[in-house]
PDB file of C-alpha atoms in Angstrom:
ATOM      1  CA  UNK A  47      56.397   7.845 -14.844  1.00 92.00           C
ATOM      2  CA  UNK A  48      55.502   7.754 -10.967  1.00 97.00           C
ATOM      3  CA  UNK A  49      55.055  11.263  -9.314  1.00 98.00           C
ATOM      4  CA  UNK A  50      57.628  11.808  -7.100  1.00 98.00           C
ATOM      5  CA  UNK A  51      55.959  13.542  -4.677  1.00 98.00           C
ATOM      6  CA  UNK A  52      52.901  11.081  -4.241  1.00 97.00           C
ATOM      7  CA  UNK A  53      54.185   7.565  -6.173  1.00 97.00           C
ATOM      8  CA  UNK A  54      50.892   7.985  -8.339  1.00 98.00           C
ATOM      9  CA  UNK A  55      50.668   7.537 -12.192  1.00 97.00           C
ATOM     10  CA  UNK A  56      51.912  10.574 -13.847  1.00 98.00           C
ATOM     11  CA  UNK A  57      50.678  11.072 -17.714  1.00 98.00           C
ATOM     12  CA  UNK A  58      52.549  12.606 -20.751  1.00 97.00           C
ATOM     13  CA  UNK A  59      51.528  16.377 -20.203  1.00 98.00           C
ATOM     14  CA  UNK A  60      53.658  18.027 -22.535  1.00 98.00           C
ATOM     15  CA  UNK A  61      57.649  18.470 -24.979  1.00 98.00           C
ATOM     16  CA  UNK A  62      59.273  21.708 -24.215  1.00 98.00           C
ATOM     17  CA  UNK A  63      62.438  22.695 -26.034  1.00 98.00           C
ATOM     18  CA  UNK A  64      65.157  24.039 -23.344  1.00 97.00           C
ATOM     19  CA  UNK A  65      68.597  25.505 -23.914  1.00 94.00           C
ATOM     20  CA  UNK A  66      67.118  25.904 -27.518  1.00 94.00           C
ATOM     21  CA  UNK A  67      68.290  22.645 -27.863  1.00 95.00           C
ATOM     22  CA  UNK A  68      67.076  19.438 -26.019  1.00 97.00           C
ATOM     23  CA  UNK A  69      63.062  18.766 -26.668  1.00 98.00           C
ATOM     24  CA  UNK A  70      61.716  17.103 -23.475  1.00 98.00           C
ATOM     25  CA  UNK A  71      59.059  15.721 -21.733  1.00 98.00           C
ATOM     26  CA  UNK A  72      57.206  16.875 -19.199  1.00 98.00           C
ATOM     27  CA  UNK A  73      55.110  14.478 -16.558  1.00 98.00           C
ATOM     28  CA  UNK A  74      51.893  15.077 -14.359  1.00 98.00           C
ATOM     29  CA  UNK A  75      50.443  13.301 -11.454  1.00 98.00           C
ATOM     30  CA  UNK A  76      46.820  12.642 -12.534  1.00 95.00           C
ATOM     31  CA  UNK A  77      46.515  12.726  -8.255  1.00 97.00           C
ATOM     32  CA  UNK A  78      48.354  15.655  -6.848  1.00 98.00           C
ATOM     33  CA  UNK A  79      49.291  17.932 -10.073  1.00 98.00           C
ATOM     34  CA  UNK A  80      52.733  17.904  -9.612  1.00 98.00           C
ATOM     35  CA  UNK A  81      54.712  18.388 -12.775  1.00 98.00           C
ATOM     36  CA  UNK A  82      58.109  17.100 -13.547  1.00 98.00           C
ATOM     37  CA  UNK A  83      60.603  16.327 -16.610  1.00 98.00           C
ATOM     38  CA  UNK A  84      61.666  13.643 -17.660  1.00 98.00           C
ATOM     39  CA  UNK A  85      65.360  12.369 -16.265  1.00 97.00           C
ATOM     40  CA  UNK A  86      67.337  15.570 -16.407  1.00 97.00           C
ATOM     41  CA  UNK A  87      70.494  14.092 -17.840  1.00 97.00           C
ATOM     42  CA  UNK A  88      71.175  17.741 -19.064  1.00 97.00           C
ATOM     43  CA  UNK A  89      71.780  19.625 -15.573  1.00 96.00           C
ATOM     44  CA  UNK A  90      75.454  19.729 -15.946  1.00 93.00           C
ATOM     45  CA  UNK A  91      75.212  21.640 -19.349  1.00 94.00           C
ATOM     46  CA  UNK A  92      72.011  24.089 -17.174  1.00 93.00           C
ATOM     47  CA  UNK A  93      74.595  24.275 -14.229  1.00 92.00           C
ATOM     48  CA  UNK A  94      77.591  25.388 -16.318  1.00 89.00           C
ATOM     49  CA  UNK A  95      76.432  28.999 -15.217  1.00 86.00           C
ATOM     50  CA  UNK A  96      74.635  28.916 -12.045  1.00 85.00           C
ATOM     51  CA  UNK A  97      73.131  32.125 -12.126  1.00 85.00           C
ATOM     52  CA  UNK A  98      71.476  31.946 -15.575  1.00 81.00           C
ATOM     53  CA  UNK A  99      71.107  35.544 -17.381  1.00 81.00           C
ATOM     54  CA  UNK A 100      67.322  35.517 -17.468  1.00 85.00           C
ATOM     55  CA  UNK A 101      67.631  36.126 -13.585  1.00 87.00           C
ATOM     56  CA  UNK A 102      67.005  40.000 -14.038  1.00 89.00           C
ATOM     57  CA  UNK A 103      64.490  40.001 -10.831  1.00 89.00           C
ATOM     58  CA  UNK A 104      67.444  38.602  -8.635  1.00 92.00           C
ATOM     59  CA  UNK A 105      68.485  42.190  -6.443  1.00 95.00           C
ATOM     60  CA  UNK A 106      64.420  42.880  -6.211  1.00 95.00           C
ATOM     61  CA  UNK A 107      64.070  39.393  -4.868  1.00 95.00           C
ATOM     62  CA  UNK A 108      66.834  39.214  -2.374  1.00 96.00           C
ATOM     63  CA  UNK A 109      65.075  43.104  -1.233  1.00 97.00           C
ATOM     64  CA  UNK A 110      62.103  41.381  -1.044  1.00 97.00           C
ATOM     65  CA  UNK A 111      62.900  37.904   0.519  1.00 98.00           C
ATOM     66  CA  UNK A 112      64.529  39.489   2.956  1.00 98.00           C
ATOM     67  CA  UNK A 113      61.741  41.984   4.580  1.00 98.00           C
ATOM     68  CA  UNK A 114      59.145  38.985   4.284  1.00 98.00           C
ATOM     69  CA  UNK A 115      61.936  36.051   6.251  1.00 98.00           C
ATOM     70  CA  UNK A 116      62.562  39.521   8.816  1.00 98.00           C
ATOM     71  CA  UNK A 117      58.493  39.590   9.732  1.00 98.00           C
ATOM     72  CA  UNK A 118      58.292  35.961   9.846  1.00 98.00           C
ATOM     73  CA  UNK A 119      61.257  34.892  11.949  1.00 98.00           C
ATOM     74  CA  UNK A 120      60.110  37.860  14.244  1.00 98.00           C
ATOM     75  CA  UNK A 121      56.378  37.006  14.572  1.00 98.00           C
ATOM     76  CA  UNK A 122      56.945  32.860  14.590  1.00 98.00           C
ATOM     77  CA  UNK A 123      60.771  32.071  15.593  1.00 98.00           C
ATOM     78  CA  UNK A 124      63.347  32.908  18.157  1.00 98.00           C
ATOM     79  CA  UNK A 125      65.239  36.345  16.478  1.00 98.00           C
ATOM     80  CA  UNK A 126      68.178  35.186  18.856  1.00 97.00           C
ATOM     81  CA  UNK A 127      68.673  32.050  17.494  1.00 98.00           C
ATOM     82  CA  UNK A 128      70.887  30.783  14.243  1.00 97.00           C
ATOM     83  CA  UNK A 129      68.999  30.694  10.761  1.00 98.00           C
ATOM     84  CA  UNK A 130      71.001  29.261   7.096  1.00 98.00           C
ATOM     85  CA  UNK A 131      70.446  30.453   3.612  1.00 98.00           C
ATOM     86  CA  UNK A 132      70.258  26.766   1.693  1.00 98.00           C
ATOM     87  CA  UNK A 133      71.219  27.441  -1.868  1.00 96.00           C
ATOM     88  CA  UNK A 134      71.816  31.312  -0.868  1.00 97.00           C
ATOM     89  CA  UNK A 135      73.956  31.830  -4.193  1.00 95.00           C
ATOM     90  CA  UNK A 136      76.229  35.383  -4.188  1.00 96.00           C
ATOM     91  CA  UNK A 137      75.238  35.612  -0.165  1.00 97.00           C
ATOM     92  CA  UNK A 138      73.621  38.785  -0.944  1.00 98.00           C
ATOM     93  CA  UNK A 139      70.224  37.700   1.290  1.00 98.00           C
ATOM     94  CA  UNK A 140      72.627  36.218   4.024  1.00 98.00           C
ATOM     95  CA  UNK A 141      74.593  39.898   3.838  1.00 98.00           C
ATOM     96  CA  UNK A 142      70.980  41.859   4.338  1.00 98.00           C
ATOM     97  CA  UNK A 143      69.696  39.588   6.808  1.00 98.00           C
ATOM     98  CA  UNK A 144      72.723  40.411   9.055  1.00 98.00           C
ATOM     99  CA  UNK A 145      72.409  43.763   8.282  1.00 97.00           C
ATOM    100  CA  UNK A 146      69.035  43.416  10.039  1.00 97.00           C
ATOM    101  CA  UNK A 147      70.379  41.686  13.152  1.00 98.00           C
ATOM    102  CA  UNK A 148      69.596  37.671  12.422  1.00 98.00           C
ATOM    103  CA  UNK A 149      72.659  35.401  12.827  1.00 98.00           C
ATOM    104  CA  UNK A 150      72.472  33.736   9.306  1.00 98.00           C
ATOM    105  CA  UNK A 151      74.588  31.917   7.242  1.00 98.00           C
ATOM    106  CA  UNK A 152      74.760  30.313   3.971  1.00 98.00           C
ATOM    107  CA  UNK A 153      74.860  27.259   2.043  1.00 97.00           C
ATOM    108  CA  UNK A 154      75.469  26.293  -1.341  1.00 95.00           C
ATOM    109  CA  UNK A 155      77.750  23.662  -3.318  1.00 89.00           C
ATOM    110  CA  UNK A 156      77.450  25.398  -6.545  1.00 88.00           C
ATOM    111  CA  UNK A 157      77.892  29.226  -6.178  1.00 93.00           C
ATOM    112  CA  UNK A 158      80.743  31.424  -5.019  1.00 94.00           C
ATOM    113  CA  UNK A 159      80.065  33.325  -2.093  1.00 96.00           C
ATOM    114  CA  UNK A 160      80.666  37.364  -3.042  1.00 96.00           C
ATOM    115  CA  UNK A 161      78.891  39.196  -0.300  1.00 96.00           C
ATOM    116  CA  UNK A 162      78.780  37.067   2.921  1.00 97.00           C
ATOM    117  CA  UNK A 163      82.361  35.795   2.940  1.00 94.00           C
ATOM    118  CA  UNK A 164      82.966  34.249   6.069  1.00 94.00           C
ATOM    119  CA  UNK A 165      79.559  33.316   6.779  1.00 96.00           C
ATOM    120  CA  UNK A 166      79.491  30.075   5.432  1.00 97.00           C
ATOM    121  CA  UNK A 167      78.064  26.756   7.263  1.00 95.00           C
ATOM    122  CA  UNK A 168      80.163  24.517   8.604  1.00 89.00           C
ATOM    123  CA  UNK A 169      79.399  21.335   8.928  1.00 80.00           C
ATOM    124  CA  UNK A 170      78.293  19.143  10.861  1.00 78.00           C
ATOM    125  CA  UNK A 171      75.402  21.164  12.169  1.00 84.00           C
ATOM    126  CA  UNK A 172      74.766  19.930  15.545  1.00 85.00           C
ATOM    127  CA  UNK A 173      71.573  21.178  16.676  1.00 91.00           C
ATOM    128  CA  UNK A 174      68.901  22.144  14.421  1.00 95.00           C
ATOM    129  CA  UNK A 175      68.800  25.494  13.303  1.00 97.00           C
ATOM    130  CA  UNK A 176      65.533  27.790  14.140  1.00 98.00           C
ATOM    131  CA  UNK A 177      65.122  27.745  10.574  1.00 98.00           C
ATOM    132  CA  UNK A 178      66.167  27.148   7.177  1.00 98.00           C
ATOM    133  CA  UNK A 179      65.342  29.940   4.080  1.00 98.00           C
ATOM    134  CA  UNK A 180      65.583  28.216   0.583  1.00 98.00           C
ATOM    135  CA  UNK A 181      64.431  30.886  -2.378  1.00 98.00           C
ATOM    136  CA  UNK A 182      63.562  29.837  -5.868  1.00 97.00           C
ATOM    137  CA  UNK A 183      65.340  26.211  -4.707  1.00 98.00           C
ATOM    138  CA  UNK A 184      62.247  23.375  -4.617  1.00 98.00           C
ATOM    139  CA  UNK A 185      61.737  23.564  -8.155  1.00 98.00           C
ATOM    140  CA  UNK A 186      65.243  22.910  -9.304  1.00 97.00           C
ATOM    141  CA  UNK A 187      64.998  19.625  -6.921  1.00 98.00           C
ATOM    142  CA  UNK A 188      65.568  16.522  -8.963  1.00 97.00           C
ATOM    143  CA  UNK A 189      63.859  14.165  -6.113  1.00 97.00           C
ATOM    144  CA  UNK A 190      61.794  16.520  -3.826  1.00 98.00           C
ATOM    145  CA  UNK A 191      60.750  13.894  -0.978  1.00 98.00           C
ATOM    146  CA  UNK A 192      64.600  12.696  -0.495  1.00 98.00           C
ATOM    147  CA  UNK A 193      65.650  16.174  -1.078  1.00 98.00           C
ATOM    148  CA  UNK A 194      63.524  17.568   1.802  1.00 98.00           C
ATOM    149  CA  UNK A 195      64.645  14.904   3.954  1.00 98.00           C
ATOM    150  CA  UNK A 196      68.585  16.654   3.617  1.00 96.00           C
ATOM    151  CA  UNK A 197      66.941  19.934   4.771  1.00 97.00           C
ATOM    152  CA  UNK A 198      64.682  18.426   7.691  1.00 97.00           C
ATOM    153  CA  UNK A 199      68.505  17.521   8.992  1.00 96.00           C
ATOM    154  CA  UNK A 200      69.632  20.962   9.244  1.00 96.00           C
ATOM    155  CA  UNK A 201      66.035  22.183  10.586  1.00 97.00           C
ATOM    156  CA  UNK A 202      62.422  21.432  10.905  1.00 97.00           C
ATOM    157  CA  UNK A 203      61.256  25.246  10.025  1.00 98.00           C
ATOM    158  CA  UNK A 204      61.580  25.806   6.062  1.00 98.00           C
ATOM    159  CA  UNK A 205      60.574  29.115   4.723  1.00 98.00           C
ATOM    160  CA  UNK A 206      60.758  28.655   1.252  1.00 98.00           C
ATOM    161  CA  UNK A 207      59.853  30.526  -2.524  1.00 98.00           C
ATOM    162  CA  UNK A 208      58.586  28.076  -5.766  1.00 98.00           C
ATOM    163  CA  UNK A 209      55.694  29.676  -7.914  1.00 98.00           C
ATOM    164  CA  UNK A 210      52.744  27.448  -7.673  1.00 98.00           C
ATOM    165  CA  UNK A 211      51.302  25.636 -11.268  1.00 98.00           C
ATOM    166  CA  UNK A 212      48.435  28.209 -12.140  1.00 98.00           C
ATOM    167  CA  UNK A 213      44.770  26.954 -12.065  1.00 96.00           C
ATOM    168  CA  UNK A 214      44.977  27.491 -16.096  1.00 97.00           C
ATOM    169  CA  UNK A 215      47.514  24.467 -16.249  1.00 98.00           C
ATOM    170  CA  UNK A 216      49.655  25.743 -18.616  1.00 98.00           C
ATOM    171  CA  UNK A 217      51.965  24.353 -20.909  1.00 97.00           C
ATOM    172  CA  UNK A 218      55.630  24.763 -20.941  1.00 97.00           C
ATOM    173  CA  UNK A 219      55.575  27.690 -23.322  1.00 96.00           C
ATOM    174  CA  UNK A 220      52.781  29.317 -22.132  1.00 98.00           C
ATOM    175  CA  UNK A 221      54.234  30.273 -18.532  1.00 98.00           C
ATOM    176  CA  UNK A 222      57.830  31.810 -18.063  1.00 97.00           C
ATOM    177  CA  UNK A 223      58.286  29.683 -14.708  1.00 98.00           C
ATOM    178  CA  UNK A 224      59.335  26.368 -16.465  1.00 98.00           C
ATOM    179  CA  UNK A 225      62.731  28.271 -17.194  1.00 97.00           C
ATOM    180  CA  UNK A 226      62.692  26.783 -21.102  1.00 97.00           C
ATOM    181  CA  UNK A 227      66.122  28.818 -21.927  1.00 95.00           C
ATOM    182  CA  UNK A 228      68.209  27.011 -19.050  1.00 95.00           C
ATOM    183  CA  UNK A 229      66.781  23.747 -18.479  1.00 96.00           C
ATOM    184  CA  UNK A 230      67.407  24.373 -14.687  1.00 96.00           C
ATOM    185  CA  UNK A 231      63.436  24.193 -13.492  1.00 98.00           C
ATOM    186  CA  UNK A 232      62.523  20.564 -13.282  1.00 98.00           C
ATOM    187  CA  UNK A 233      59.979  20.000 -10.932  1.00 98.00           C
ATOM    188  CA  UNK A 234      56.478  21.946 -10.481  1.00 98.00           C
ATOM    189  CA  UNK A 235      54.041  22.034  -7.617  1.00 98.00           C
ATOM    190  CA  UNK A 236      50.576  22.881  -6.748  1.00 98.00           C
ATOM    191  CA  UNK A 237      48.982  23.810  -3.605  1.00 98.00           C
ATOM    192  CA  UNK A 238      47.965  19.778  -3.076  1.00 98.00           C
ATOM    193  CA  UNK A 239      51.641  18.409  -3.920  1.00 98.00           C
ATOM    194  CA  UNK A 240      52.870  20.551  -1.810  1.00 98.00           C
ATOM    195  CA  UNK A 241      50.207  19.594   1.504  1.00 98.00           C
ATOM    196  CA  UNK A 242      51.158  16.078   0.293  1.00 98.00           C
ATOM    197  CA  UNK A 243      54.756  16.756   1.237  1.00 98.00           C
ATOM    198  CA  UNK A 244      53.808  18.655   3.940  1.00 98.00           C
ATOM    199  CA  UNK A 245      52.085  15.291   5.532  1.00 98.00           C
ATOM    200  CA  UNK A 246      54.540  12.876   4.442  1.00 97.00           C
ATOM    201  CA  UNK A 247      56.934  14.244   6.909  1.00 98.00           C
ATOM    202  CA  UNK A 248      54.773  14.926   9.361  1.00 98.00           C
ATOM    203  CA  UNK A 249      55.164  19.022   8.841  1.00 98.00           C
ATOM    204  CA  UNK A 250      52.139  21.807   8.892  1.00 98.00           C
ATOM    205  CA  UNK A 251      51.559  23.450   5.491  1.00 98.00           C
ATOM    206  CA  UNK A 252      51.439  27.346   5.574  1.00 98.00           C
ATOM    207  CA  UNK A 253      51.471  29.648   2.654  1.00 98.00           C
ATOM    208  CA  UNK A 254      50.118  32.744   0.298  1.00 98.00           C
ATOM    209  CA  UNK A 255      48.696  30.430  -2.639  1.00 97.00           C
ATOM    210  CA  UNK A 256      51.305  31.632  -4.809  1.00 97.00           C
ATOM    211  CA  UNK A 257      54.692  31.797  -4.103  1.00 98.00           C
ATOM    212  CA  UNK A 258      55.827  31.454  -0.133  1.00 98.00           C
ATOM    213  CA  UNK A 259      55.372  28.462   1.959  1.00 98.00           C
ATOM    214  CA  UNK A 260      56.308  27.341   5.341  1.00 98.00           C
ATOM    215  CA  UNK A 261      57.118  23.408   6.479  1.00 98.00           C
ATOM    216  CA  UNK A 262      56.874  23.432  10.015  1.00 98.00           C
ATOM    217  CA  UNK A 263      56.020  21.578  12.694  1.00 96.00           C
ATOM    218  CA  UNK A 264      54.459  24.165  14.912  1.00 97.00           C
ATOM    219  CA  UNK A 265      50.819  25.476  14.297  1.00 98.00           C
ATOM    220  CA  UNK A 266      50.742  29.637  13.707  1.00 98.00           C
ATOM    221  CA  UNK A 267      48.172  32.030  12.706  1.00 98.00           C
ATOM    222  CA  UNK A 268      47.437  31.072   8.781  1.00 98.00           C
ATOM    223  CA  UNK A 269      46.046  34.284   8.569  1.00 98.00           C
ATOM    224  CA  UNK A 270      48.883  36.297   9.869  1.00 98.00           C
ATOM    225  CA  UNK A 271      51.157  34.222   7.645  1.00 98.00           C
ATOM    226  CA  UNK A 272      49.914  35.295   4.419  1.00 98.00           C
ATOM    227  CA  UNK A 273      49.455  38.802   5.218  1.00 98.00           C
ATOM    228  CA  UNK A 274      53.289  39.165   5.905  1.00 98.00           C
ATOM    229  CA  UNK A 275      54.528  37.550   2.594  1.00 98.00           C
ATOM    230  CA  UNK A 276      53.183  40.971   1.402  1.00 96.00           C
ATOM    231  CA  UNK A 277      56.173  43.561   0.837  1.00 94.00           C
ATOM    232  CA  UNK A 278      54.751  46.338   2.023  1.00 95.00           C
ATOM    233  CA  UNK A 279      52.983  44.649   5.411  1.00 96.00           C
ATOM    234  CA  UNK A 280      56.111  43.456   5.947  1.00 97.00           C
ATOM    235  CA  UNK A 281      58.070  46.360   6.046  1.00 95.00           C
ATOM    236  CA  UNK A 282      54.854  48.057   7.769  1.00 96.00           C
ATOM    237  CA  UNK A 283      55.481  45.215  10.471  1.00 97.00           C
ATOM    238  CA  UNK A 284      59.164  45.565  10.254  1.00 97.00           C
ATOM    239  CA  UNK A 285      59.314  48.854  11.238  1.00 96.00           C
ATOM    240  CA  UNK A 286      57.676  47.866  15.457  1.00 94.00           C
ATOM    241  CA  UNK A 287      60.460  44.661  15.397  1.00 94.00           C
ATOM    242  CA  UNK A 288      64.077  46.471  14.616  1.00 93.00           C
ATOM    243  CA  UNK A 289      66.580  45.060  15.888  1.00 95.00           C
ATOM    244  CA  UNK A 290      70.482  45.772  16.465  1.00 96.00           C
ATOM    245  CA  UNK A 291      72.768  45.116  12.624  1.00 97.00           C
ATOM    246  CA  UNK A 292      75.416  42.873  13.193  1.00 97.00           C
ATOM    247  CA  UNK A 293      77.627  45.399  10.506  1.00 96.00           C
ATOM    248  CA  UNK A 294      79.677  45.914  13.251  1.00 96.00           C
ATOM    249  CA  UNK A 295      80.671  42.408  14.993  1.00 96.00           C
ATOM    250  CA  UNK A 296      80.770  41.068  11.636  1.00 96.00           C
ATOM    251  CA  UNK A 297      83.456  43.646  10.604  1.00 94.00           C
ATOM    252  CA  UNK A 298      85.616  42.530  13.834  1.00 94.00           C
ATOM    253  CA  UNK A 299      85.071  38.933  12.846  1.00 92.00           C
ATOM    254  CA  UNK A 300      86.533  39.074   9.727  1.00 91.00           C
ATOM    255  CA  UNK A 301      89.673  41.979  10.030  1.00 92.00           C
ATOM    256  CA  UNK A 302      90.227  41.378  14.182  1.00 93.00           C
ATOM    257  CA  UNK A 303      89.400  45.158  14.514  1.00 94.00           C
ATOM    258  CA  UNK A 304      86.400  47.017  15.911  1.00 93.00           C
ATOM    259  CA  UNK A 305      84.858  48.949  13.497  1.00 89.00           C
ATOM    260  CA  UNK A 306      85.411  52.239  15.069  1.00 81.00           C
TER     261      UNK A 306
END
């Protein structure tokens, strides 16, 4: 196969065995590292439950997300401006986010929205948006470069969560992250796939070496970057940048009554 992140020769790397039923293949680029299945011709069977039940991390994660995208939307963006959760699932991380006081809203085809009802985006866009979260999305992409061209529409800031292939290369059953019991994980980057992309569409690379990256277009400190995708410098940081919840307005919104 040809990576689909840098057209090069990808080899047979490895068979994993997913929804303890289909045994697959799994491709990487002898240039960039990048790791991806074969055709996934079993998504809709993965995608019968979106929210598979391995997900135990998902409250911690939304917790976490959300103090991290707080620090960098108030060191780097415009805090006034609009912001979208792409593939924001249950709207739980849309919900806290506007608890904090950031105008977000949500998208995703798949998922019903539980906790941000309301808060939806409607499309067409317009404008671009200030920026655009996507968490634990990239490696469920089935064609990354067309795929990031979609989310370059709706804005040219992406904040975004995939764990990066560890230096040990492993194989699919030696590392939890290729998802073997849904099938729903089907592409893998490194840290050069991902600069590839990154410089394909013209975009600046930022990010922790592990699991949060930025796409961007405008230059910021690296170094102040990866210090707030830690949890606890974040909330350290969040605690000088508070701003006013939107609990309130969205409560009016939604009845037609001030919450009072």
């Amino acid at each position: 196969m040809n990576c689909k992140i840098c057209g090069s020769i990808s080899h047979d790397f490895a068979d994993g065995k997913i929804v303890n039923k289909y045994t697959i293949k799994y491709y990487q680029c002898d240039h960039c590292g990048f790791t991806q299945t074969e055709e996934p011709y079993w998504l809709d069977e993965s995608y019968a439950q979106v929210i598979n039940d391995s997900d135990v991390g998902i409250i911690r994660r939304n917790i976490v997300n959300s103090a991290i995208c707080k620090a960098v939307i108030s060191a780097f963006f415009n805090p006034e401006a609009r912001f979208v959760d792409y593939g924001g699932g249950y709207g739980m991380f849309v919900r806290i986010m506007r608890d904090y006081g950031f105008d977000f809203y949500r998208v995703d085809k798949y998922c019903q929205n539980i906790f941000a009802k309301g808060f939806d985006l409607k499309e067409p866009v317009g404008e671009p948006l200030e920026l655009l979260t996507a968490f634990e999305v990239f490696e469920h992409l089935p064609n990354p470069c067309d795929n990031l061209d979609e989310l370059l529409k709706i804005s040219f800031n992406i904040l975004f969560t995939t764990e990066l292939v560890p230096a040990s290369n492993p194989k699919p059953e030696e590392w939890w992250y290729y998802g073997l019991e849904h099938g729903q994980h089907i592409s893998f980057y490194t840290l050069k796939s991902l600069k590839y992309l990154a410089d394909s569409k013209g975009l600046n690379l930022y990010t922790n070496s592990h699991n949060f990256h930025l796409f961007t277009k405008n230059k910021i400190s690296p170094l102040l970057f990866r210090l707030l995708c830690s949890n606890k410098l974040s909330t350290l940081f969040n605690f000088f940048n508070r701003r006013s919840s939107l609990i309130a307005a969205d409560y009016q919104a939604v009845t037609g009554r001030p919450l009072i």
